[in-house]
CSV table of C-alpha atoms in Angstrom, one decimal:
chain,number,residue,atom,x,y,z
A,26,MET,CA,43.5,-3.7,-7.4
A,27,SER,CA,43.7,-0.7,-9.7
A,28,ASP,CA,42.4,2.8,-8.7
A,29,GLU,CA,39.7,2.5,-11.4
A,30,ALA,CA,38.6,-0.9,-10.1
A,31,VAL,CA,38.3,0.5,-6.6
A,32,LYS,CA,36.3,3.5,-7.9
A,33,SER,CA,33.9,1.2,-9.8
A,34,LYS,CA,33.2,-0.7,-6.5
A,35,LEU,CA,32.1,2.4,-4.6
A,36,SER,CA,28.7,2.0,-2.9
A,37,PRO,CA,25.8,3.3,-5.0
A,38,ILE,CA,24.3,6.6,-4.1
A,39,TYR,CA,20.6,7.3,-4.5
A,40,ARG,CA,19.8,10.5,-2.7
A,41,TYR,CA,20.8,13.7,-4.4
A,42,LYS,CA,22.1,15.3,-1.2
A,43,ASP,CA,24.2,12.3,-0.5
A,44,LEU,CA,25.7,12.5,-4.0
A,45,GLU,CA,26.4,16.2,-3.4
A,46,ARG,CA,28.1,15.4,-0.1
A,47,HIS,CA,30.3,12.7,-1.6
A,48,ALA,CA,31.3,15.0,-4.5
A,49,GLN,CA,32.2,17.7,-1.9
A,50,LYS,CA,34.6,15.3,-0.3
A,51,LYS,CA,36.4,14.7,-3.6
A,52,LEU,CA,36.7,18.3,-4.7
A,53,SER,CA,38.6,21.3,-3.4
A,54,HIS,CA,36.4,23.9,-1.6
A,55,GLU,CA,36.8,26.3,-4.5
A,56,VAL,CA,35.7,23.8,-7.2
A,57,PHE,CA,32.8,22.3,-5.2
A,58,THR,CA,31.5,25.8,-4.5
A,59,TYR,CA,31.7,26.7,-8.2
A,60,ILE,CA,29.6,23.7,-9.1
A,61,GLN,CA,27.1,24.0,-6.2
A,62,SER,CA,26.6,27.7,-6.0
A,63,GLY,CA,24.4,30.2,-7.8
A,64,SER,CA,24.6,33.9,-8.3
A,65,GLY,CA,24.0,36.6,-5.7
A,66,HIS,CA,22.1,35.6,-2.6
A,67,GLU,CA,21.1,32.4,-4.5
A,68,GLU,CA,17.4,33.1,-4.4
A,69,THR,CA,16.9,31.7,-7.8
A,70,LEU,CA,19.0,28.6,-7.1
A,71,ARG,CA,16.7,27.8,-4.2
A,72,ALA,CA,13.6,28.8,-6.0
A,73,ASN,CA,14.3,26.2,-8.8
A,74,GLU,CA,14.0,23.3,-6.4
A,75,GLU,CA,11.3,24.8,-4.3
A,76,ALA,CA,9.1,25.3,-7.4
A,77,PHE,CA,8.7,21.5,-7.9
A,78,LYS,CA,7.3,21.2,-4.4
A,79,LYS,CA,4.4,23.4,-5.3
A,80,TRP,CA,3.2,21.0,-7.9
A,81,LYS,CA,1.7,17.5,-7.1
A,82,LEU,CA,1.1,14.6,-9.4
A,83,VAL,CA,-2.5,13.3,-9.6
A,84,PRO,CA,-2.2,9.6,-10.4
A,85,GLU,CA,-4.9,7.4,-12.0
A,86,PHE,CA,-4.9,3.7,-11.1
A,87,LEU,CA,-6.2,0.4,-12.5
A,88,GLN,CA,-4.2,1.1,-15.7
A,89,ASP,CA,-2.1,-1.4,-17.5
A,90,VAL,CA,1.5,-0.3,-16.7
A,91,SER,CA,3.1,-3.7,-17.3
A,92,THR,CA,5.4,-2.1,-19.9
A,93,ARG,CA,6.5,1.5,-19.9
A,94,ASP,CA,8.0,3.7,-22.6
A,95,LEU,CA,10.4,6.5,-21.7
A,96,SER,CA,11.2,7.6,-25.2
A,97,ILE,CA,10.6,11.1,-26.6
A,98,SER,CA,10.6,12.7,-30.0
A,99,VAL,CA,12.3,16.1,-30.5
A,100,LEU,CA,13.2,17.8,-33.8
A,101,GLY,CA,12.2,14.7,-35.8
A,102,GLN,CA,14.5,12.4,-33.8
A,103,THR,CA,13.4,9.7,-31.2
A,104,TYR,CA,15.5,9.3,-28.1
A,105,PRO,CA,15.2,6.5,-25.6
A,106,SER,CA,15.2,8.7,-22.5
A,107,PRO,CA,13.2,11.9,-21.8
A,108,PHE,CA,16.3,13.8,-20.7
A,109,LEU,CA,19.5,15.1,-22.2
A,110,LEU,CA,22.7,16.0,-20.5
A,111,ALA,CA,22.8,19.8,-20.2
A,112,PRO,CA,25.8,21.8,-21.4
A,113,VAL,CA,28.1,22.3,-18.4
A,114,GLY,CA,31.4,24.1,-18.8
A,115,HIS,CA,34.8,23.5,-17.3
A,116,LEU,CA,34.2,19.8,-16.4
A,117,GLY,CA,37.9,19.2,-16.2
A,118,ALA,CA,37.7,21.0,-12.8
A,119,ALA,CA,35.4,18.2,-11.5
A,120,HIS,CA,37.4,15.3,-12.9
A,121,PRO,CA,40.6,15.0,-15.0
A,122,GLU,CA,38.7,13.2,-17.8
A,123,GLY,CA,35.9,15.8,-17.8
A,124,GLU,CA,33.7,15.8,-20.8
A,125,LEU,CA,35.2,12.6,-22.2
A,126,ALA,CA,34.1,10.6,-19.1
A,127,VAL,CA,30.7,12.1,-19.4
A,128,ALA,CA,30.6,11.3,-23.1
A,129,ARG,CA,31.5,7.6,-22.5
A,130,ALA,CA,28.7,7.4,-19.9
A,131,ALA,CA,26.2,9.0,-22.3
A,132,ARG,CA,27.2,6.6,-25.0
A,133,GLY,CA,26.7,3.6,-22.7
A,134,LYS,CA,23.2,4.8,-21.8
A,135,GLN,CA,22.4,6.3,-25.2
A,136,VAL,CA,21.5,9.6,-23.5
A,137,PRO,CA,22.0,12.6,-25.8
A,138,TYR,CA,24.7,15.0,-24.8
A,139,VAL,CA,24.8,18.8,-25.2
A,140,ALA,CA,28.5,19.8,-25.3
A,141,SER,CA,29.5,23.2,-23.9
A,142,THR,CA,31.5,25.8,-25.8
A,143,VAL,CA,33.7,26.2,-22.7
A,144,SER,CA,34.8,22.6,-22.4
A,145,THR,CA,38.1,21.2,-21.2
A,146,TYR,CA,38.3,18.9,-24.3
A,147,THR,CA,37.5,20.0,-27.8
A,148,LEU,CA,34.1,19.4,-29.4
A,149,GLU,CA,35.8,17.1,-31.9
A,150,GLU,CA,37.3,14.9,-29.1
A,151,ILE,CA,33.9,14.8,-27.4
A,152,ALA,CA,32.2,13.8,-30.6
A,153,ASP,CA,34.7,11.0,-31.2
A,154,THR,CA,34.1,9.7,-27.8
A,155,LEU,CA,30.3,9.8,-28.2
A,156,GLY,CA,30.4,7.7,-31.4
A,157,ASP,CA,26.9,7.5,-32.7
A,158,THR,CA,25.3,8.9,-29.6
A,159,PRO,CA,23.1,11.9,-30.4
A,160,ARG,CA,24.8,15.2,-29.7
A,161,TRP,CA,24.1,18.9,-29.8
A,162,PHE,CA,26.5,21.8,-29.4
A,163,GLN,CA,25.9,24.7,-27.1
A,164,LEU,CA,27.2,28.0,-28.4
A,165,TYR,CA,28.2,31.2,-26.7
A,166,CYS,CA,28.2,33.8,-29.5
A,167,SER,CA,31.6,35.5,-29.4
A,168,LYS,CA,32.4,39.1,-29.9
A,169,ASP,CA,34.2,37.9,-33.0
A,170,PRO,CA,31.5,36.7,-35.5
A,171,GLU,CA,34.2,34.9,-37.5
A,172,LEU,CA,35.0,32.8,-34.5
A,173,THR,CA,31.3,32.0,-33.9
A,174,VAL,CA,31.0,30.8,-37.5
A,175,SER,CA,34.1,28.7,-37.1
A,176,PHE,CA,32.5,27.0,-34.1
A,177,LEU,CA,29.4,26.3,-36.1
A,178,ARG,CA,31.3,24.8,-39.0
A,179,ARG,CA,33.3,22.6,-36.7
A,180,ALA,CA,30.1,21.4,-35.0
A,181,GLU,CA,28.5,20.5,-38.3
A,182,LYS,CA,31.7,18.6,-39.4
A,183,ALA,CA,31.8,16.7,-36.1
A,184,GLY,CA,28.3,15.4,-36.5
A,185,TYR,CA,26.4,17.6,-34.0
A,186,SER,CA,22.7,17.6,-34.9
A,187,ALA,CA,21.6,20.9,-33.3
A,188,ILE,CA,23.0,24.2,-32.1
A,189,VAL,CA,21.9,25.4,-28.7
A,190,ILE,CA,22.5,29.2,-28.4
A,191,THR,CA,22.7,30.4,-24.8
A,192,ILE,CA,21.1,33.8,-24.6
A,193,ASP,CA,21.1,34.5,-20.9
A,194,THR,CA,24.8,35.3,-20.6
A,195,PRO,CA,25.5,38.8,-22.1
A,196,ALA,CA,27.8,39.0,-19.1
A,197,LEU,CA,28.7,36.5,-16.3
A,198,GLY,CA,26.4,36.6,-13.3
A,199,PHE,CA,27.5,38.2,-10.0
A,200,ARG,CA,28.6,35.0,-8.4
A,201,GLU,CA,29.4,36.0,-4.8
A,202,ALA,CA,30.8,32.6,-3.8
A,203,ASP,CA,33.3,32.4,-6.6
A,204,LEU,CA,34.3,36.0,-6.1
A,205,THR,CA,34.8,35.3,-2.4
A,206,ASN,CA,37.0,32.3,-3.3
A,207,GLN,CA,38.6,34.1,-6.2
A,208,PHE,CA,38.1,31.0,-8.3
A,209,PHE,CA,37.5,31.5,-12.0
A,210,PRO,CA,37.8,28.2,-13.9
A,211,VAL,CA,38.3,29.9,-17.3
A,212,ARG,CA,41.4,31.5,-15.8
A,213,GLU,CA,42.6,28.0,-14.9
A,214,GLY,CA,42.2,26.9,-18.5
A,215,TYR,CA,39.3,24.4,-17.9
A,216,GLY,CA,37.2,26.0,-20.7
A,217,SER,CA,39.8,26.8,-23.3
A,218,ALA,CA,40.1,23.8,-25.5
A,219,ASN,CA,37.7,24.8,-28.2
A,220,TYR,CA,39.3,28.2,-28.4
A,221,PHE,CA,42.9,27.2,-28.3
A,222,GLN,CA,42.5,24.7,-31.1
A,223,ASP,CA,40.4,27.0,-33.3
A,224,PRO,CA,42.2,28.5,-36.3
A,225,VAL,CA,40.3,31.8,-36.1
A,226,PHE,CA,41.1,32.2,-32.5
A,227,ARG,CA,44.7,31.4,-32.9
A,228,ASN,CA,45.0,33.9,-35.7
A,229,ARG,CA,43.9,36.6,-33.3
A,230,LEU,CA,46.9,36.0,-31.1
A,231,ASP,CA,50.4,37.4,-31.5
A,232,VAL,CA,51.9,34.1,-30.4
A,233,THR,CA,50.3,30.7,-30.0
A,234,PRO,CA,48.6,29.6,-26.7
A,235,GLU,CA,51.5,27.1,-26.3
A,236,GLN,CA,53.9,30.0,-26.3
A,237,ASN,CA,51.9,32.4,-24.1
A,238,ARG,CA,49.0,30.7,-22.3
A,239,ALA,CA,48.2,33.8,-20.1
A,240,ALA,CA,47.8,36.1,-23.1
A,241,ALA,CA,45.6,33.5,-24.9
A,242,ILE,CA,43.3,33.2,-21.8
A,243,ASP,CA,43.1,37.0,-21.6
A,244,GLU,CA,41.9,37.1,-25.1
A,245,LEU,CA,39.5,34.2,-24.5
A,246,VAL,CA,38.0,36.1,-21.5
A,247,ASN,CA,37.7,39.2,-23.6
A,248,ILE,CA,35.7,37.7,-26.5
A,249,THR,CA,33.7,34.8,-25.0
A,250,PHE,CA,30.4,36.7,-24.4
A,251,GLN,CA,28.7,39.1,-26.7
A,252,PRO,CA,26.7,41.8,-24.8
A,253,LYS,CA,25.6,43.3,-28.1
A,254,LEU,CA,23.8,40.2,-29.2
A,255,THR,CA,20.2,40.9,-30.4
A,256,TRP,CA,17.4,39.2,-32.1
A,257,LYS,CA,18.6,40.6,-35.5
A,258,ASP,CA,21.8,38.6,-35.0
A,259,LEU,CA,19.8,35.4,-35.2
A,260,ALA,CA,19.1,36.0,-38.9
A,261,PHE,CA,22.9,36.0,-39.5
A,262,LEU,CA,23.3,32.8,-37.4
A,263,ARG,CA,20.5,31.2,-39.3
A,264,GLU,CA,22.3,31.8,-42.5
A,265,GLN,CA,25.5,30.2,-41.2
A,266,THR,CA,24.2,26.7,-40.4
A,267,HIS,CA,21.7,24.2,-41.7
A,268,LEU,CA,21.3,22.7,-38.3
A,269,PRO,CA,18.3,23.4,-36.1
A,270,ILE,CA,18.8,26.3,-33.7
A,271,ILE,CA,17.5,26.1,-30.1
A,272,LEU,CA,17.6,29.1,-27.8
A,273,LYS,CA,18.5,28.4,-24.2
A,274,GLY,CA,17.5,30.8,-21.5
A,275,VAL,CA,13.9,31.6,-22.3
A,276,LEU,CA,11.8,32.6,-19.4
A,277,HIS,CA,9.4,35.2,-20.7
A,278,PRO,CA,6.6,34.2,-23.1
A,279,ASN,CA,7.3,37.2,-25.3
A,280,ASP,CA,10.8,35.8,-25.9
A,281,ALA,CA,9.3,32.4,-26.9
A,282,LYS,CA,7.0,34.2,-29.4
A,283,ARG,CA,9.9,36.2,-30.8
A,284,ALA,CA,11.9,33.0,-31.2
A,285,ILE,CA,9.2,31.5,-33.4
A,286,ASP,CA,9.0,34.8,-35.4
A,287,TYR,CA,12.7,34.6,-36.1
A,288,GLY,CA,12.6,31.0,-37.3
A,289,VAL,CA,14.1,29.3,-34.2
A,290,ASP,CA,13.5,25.6,-34.0
A,291,GLY,CA,13.2,25.2,-30.3
A,292,VAL,CA,13.6,26.8,-26.9
A,293,VAL,CA,15.0,25.8,-23.5
A,294,VAL,CA,13.1,27.2,-20.5
A,295,SER,CA,16.1,27.9,-18.2
A,296,ASN,CA,17.5,30.4,-15.8
A,297,HIS,CA,21.0,28.9,-16.1
A,298,GLY,CA,20.5,26.8,-12.9
A,299,GLY,CA,20.3,30.0,-10.8
A,300,ARG,CA,23.8,31.0,-11.9
A,301,GLN,CA,23.0,34.2,-13.8
A,302,LEU,CA,20.2,36.6,-12.7
A,303,ASP,CA,19.5,36.2,-9.0
A,304,GLY,CA,16.0,37.0,-8.1
A,305,ALA,CA,14.7,35.7,-11.5
A,306,ILE,CA,11.6,33.5,-11.7
A,307,ALA,CA,12.1,29.8,-11.2
A,308,SER,CA,12.2,27.9,-14.5
A,309,LEU,CA,9.3,25.7,-13.6
A,310,ASP,CA,7.2,28.7,-12.7
A,311,ALA,CA,8.0,30.1,-16.1
A,312,LEU,CA,7.2,26.9,-18.1
A,313,PRO,CA,3.4,27.0,-18.3
A,314,LYS,CA,3.2,30.5,-19.8
A,315,VAL,CA,6.0,29.7,-22.2
A,316,ALA,CA,4.2,26.6,-23.2
A,317,GLU,CA,1.0,28.5,-23.7
A,318,ALA,CA,2.8,31.1,-25.9
A,319,VAL,CA,4.5,28.4,-28.0
A,320,ASN,CA,1.3,26.3,-28.4
A,321,GLY,CA,3.0,23.3,-29.8
A,322,ARG,CA,4.7,25.1,-32.7
A,323,ILE,CA,8.2,24.3,-31.7
A,324,PRO,CA,9.7,21.9,-29.1
A,325,ILE,CA,10.2,23.1,-25.5
A,326,LEU,CA,13.0,21.8,-23.4
A,327,PHE,CA,13.4,22.5,-19.7
A,328,ASP,CA,16.2,22.8,-17.2
A,329,SER,CA,17.1,24.2,-13.8
A,330,GLY,CA,16.2,22.2,-10.7
A,331,ILE,CA,15.7,18.7,-12.1
A,332,ARG,CA,17.0,16.3,-9.3
A,333,ARG,CA,14.8,13.1,-9.6
A,334,GLY,CA,12.2,11.2,-11.6
A,335,PRO,CA,9.1,13.0,-10.4
A,336,ASP,CA,10.7,16.4,-11.4
A,337,VAL,CA,11.1,15.1,-14.9
A,338,VAL,CA,7.4,14.1,-15.1
A,339,LYS,CA,6.2,17.3,-13.5
A,340,ALA,CA,8.1,19.4,-16.1
A,341,MET,CA,6.8,17.4,-19.0
A,342,SER,CA,3.2,17.6,-17.6
A,343,LEU,CA,3.6,21.4,-17.6
A,344,GLY,CA,4.6,21.6,-21.2
A,345,ALA,CA,8.2,20.4,-21.7
A,346,ASP,CA,8.9,18.0,-24.6
A,347,ALA,CA,12.2,17.0,-22.9
A,348,VAL,CA,14.4,18.0,-20.0
A,349,LEU,CA,18.1,18.7,-19.3
A,350,ILE,CA,19.9,17.6,-16.2
A,351,GLY,CA,23.1,19.3,-15.0
A,352,ARG,CA,24.4,19.3,-11.4
A,353,PRO,CA,23.4,15.6,-10.7
A,354,TYR,CA,25.6,14.2,-13.4
A,355,VAL,CA,28.4,16.7,-12.6
A,356,TYR,CA,28.4,15.4,-9.0
A,357,GLY,CA,28.5,11.9,-10.2
A,358,LEU,CA,31.5,12.8,-12.4
A,359,ALA,CA,33.3,14.3,-9.4
A,360,TYR,CA,32.5,11.4,-7.2
A,361,ASN,CA,33.4,8.5,-9.5
A,362,GLY,CA,34.2,9.6,-13.0
A,363,GLN,CA,32.5,7.8,-15.9
A,364,ALA,CA,31.1,5.2,-13.5
A,365,GLY,CA,29.6,7.9,-11.3
A,366,VAL,CA,27.8,9.5,-14.3
A,367,GLU,CA,26.5,6.1,-15.4
A,368,GLU,CA,25.2,5.5,-11.9
A,369,VAL,CA,23.4,8.9,-11.9
A,370,LEU,CA,21.8,8.2,-15.3
A,371,SER,CA,20.8,4.6,-14.3
A,372,HIS,CA,19.1,5.8,-11.1
A,373,LEU,CA,17.3,8.7,-12.8
A,374,LEU,CA,16.0,6.4,-15.5
A,375,ALA,CA,14.8,3.9,-12.9
A,376,ASP,CA,13.2,6.6,-10.9
A,377,ILE,CA,11.3,8.0,-13.9
A,378,ASP,CA,10.2,4.5,-14.9
A,379,THR,CA,8.9,3.8,-11.3
A,380,THR,CA,7.2,7.2,-11.3
A,381,LEU,CA,5.3,6.2,-14.4
A,382,ALA,CA,4.2,2.9,-13.0
A,383,THR,CA,3.1,4.2,-9.6
A,384,ALA,CA,1.2,7.1,-11.3
A,385,GLY,CA,-0.7,4.8,-13.7
A,386,LYS,CA,1.1,5.9,-16.9
A,387,SER,CA,2.5,3.5,-19.5
A,388,SER,CA,4.6,6.2,-21.3
A,389,ILE,CA,6.3,9.5,-20.6
A,390,ARG,CA,4.3,11.0,-23.4
A,391,ALA,CA,1.1,10.2,-21.5
A,392,CYS,CA,2.3,12.5,-18.8
A,393,GLN,CA,2.2,15.5,-21.1
A,394,ALA,CA,-1.2,16.7,-19.9
A,395,PRO,CA,-1.9,19.6,-17.5
A,396,GLU,CA,-4.5,17.6,-15.5
A,397,PHE,CA,-1.8,15.2,-14.4
A,398,VAL,CA,-0.4,17.9,-12.1
A,399,GLN,CA,-2.1,20.2,-9.6
A,400,HIS,CA,-0.7,23.3,-8.0
A,401,LEU,CA,-1.0,23.5,-4.2
A,402,SER,CA,-2.8,26.9,-4.5
A,403,ASN,CA,-5.6,25.1,-6.4
A,404,SER,CA,-5.9,22.1,-4.1
């Protein structure tokens, strides 16, 4: 029996902690810690999960839930599932097939995929693997505006339907675990594909990445993040693409209001999964005030802390139009490649469907009402 056949026959895993534990067995200590950990003392990482425990669903029974609809509409498009796959960089560290294995799983389940700038495979390779599966491209604005524009052009050409600009990374968070392990995946080349194959980036180099990989990675590290990025730069970016622009990393309602003022098409309430500013507010705790500030004018997506079906429903009840999942599918990838990601997606979809039925709701959209959840402090 082939290795792939053996992998596909691995016992299914339903509990998130079990999935995490099995992924840990597959990965080196450094790689697992990179995926699992957050910044600093990991207060925000823990707060993201704890925040969901503060909210409780309030079901209504004797409703017809014989059929249930998990579909959502975002930016004029209808998707069959209420979640998208969040942009996660350096997936080649978790599995040799990295983003391509994830893309095949997303295609099989028709779950939209947000591809990361710092991917192990190029955005074009990911798009080809996705086929007609909906896809967005997550953008780190570079110190080189010409390179940023090149990424936008490539994403448009490859059929991505939205640009997700991450705004919470003017610099990399102080990640104590990675510093302790001295593991930096970008230095290992796991996030270099889009840069090394980009003509603008290659023109910045004295010799090609194939000739001097170390020098190319040094340049990549130097220009990946743009600490000078401001709201005024959004006007420039808006002029460079016809695609919808979504800002990822919004926690303050004032930022949500500014996003609308600057013509942004959507926001993602996110604290980067607790990997950037330690001590920051949990994403779920930020969501209601952001939703109040937006007041339905643009779509709100949510990430950081989603682990299971009720989490998805709670986030949508508090104002999200869709959610993003990250670590769960990365653990599935590490554990069993494409089949592992497919399993995570199948189980999450089943959990959401069961949550709807047992809460007396026939559609995920029917959950988008504040009276469906209650905060423990108000009980």
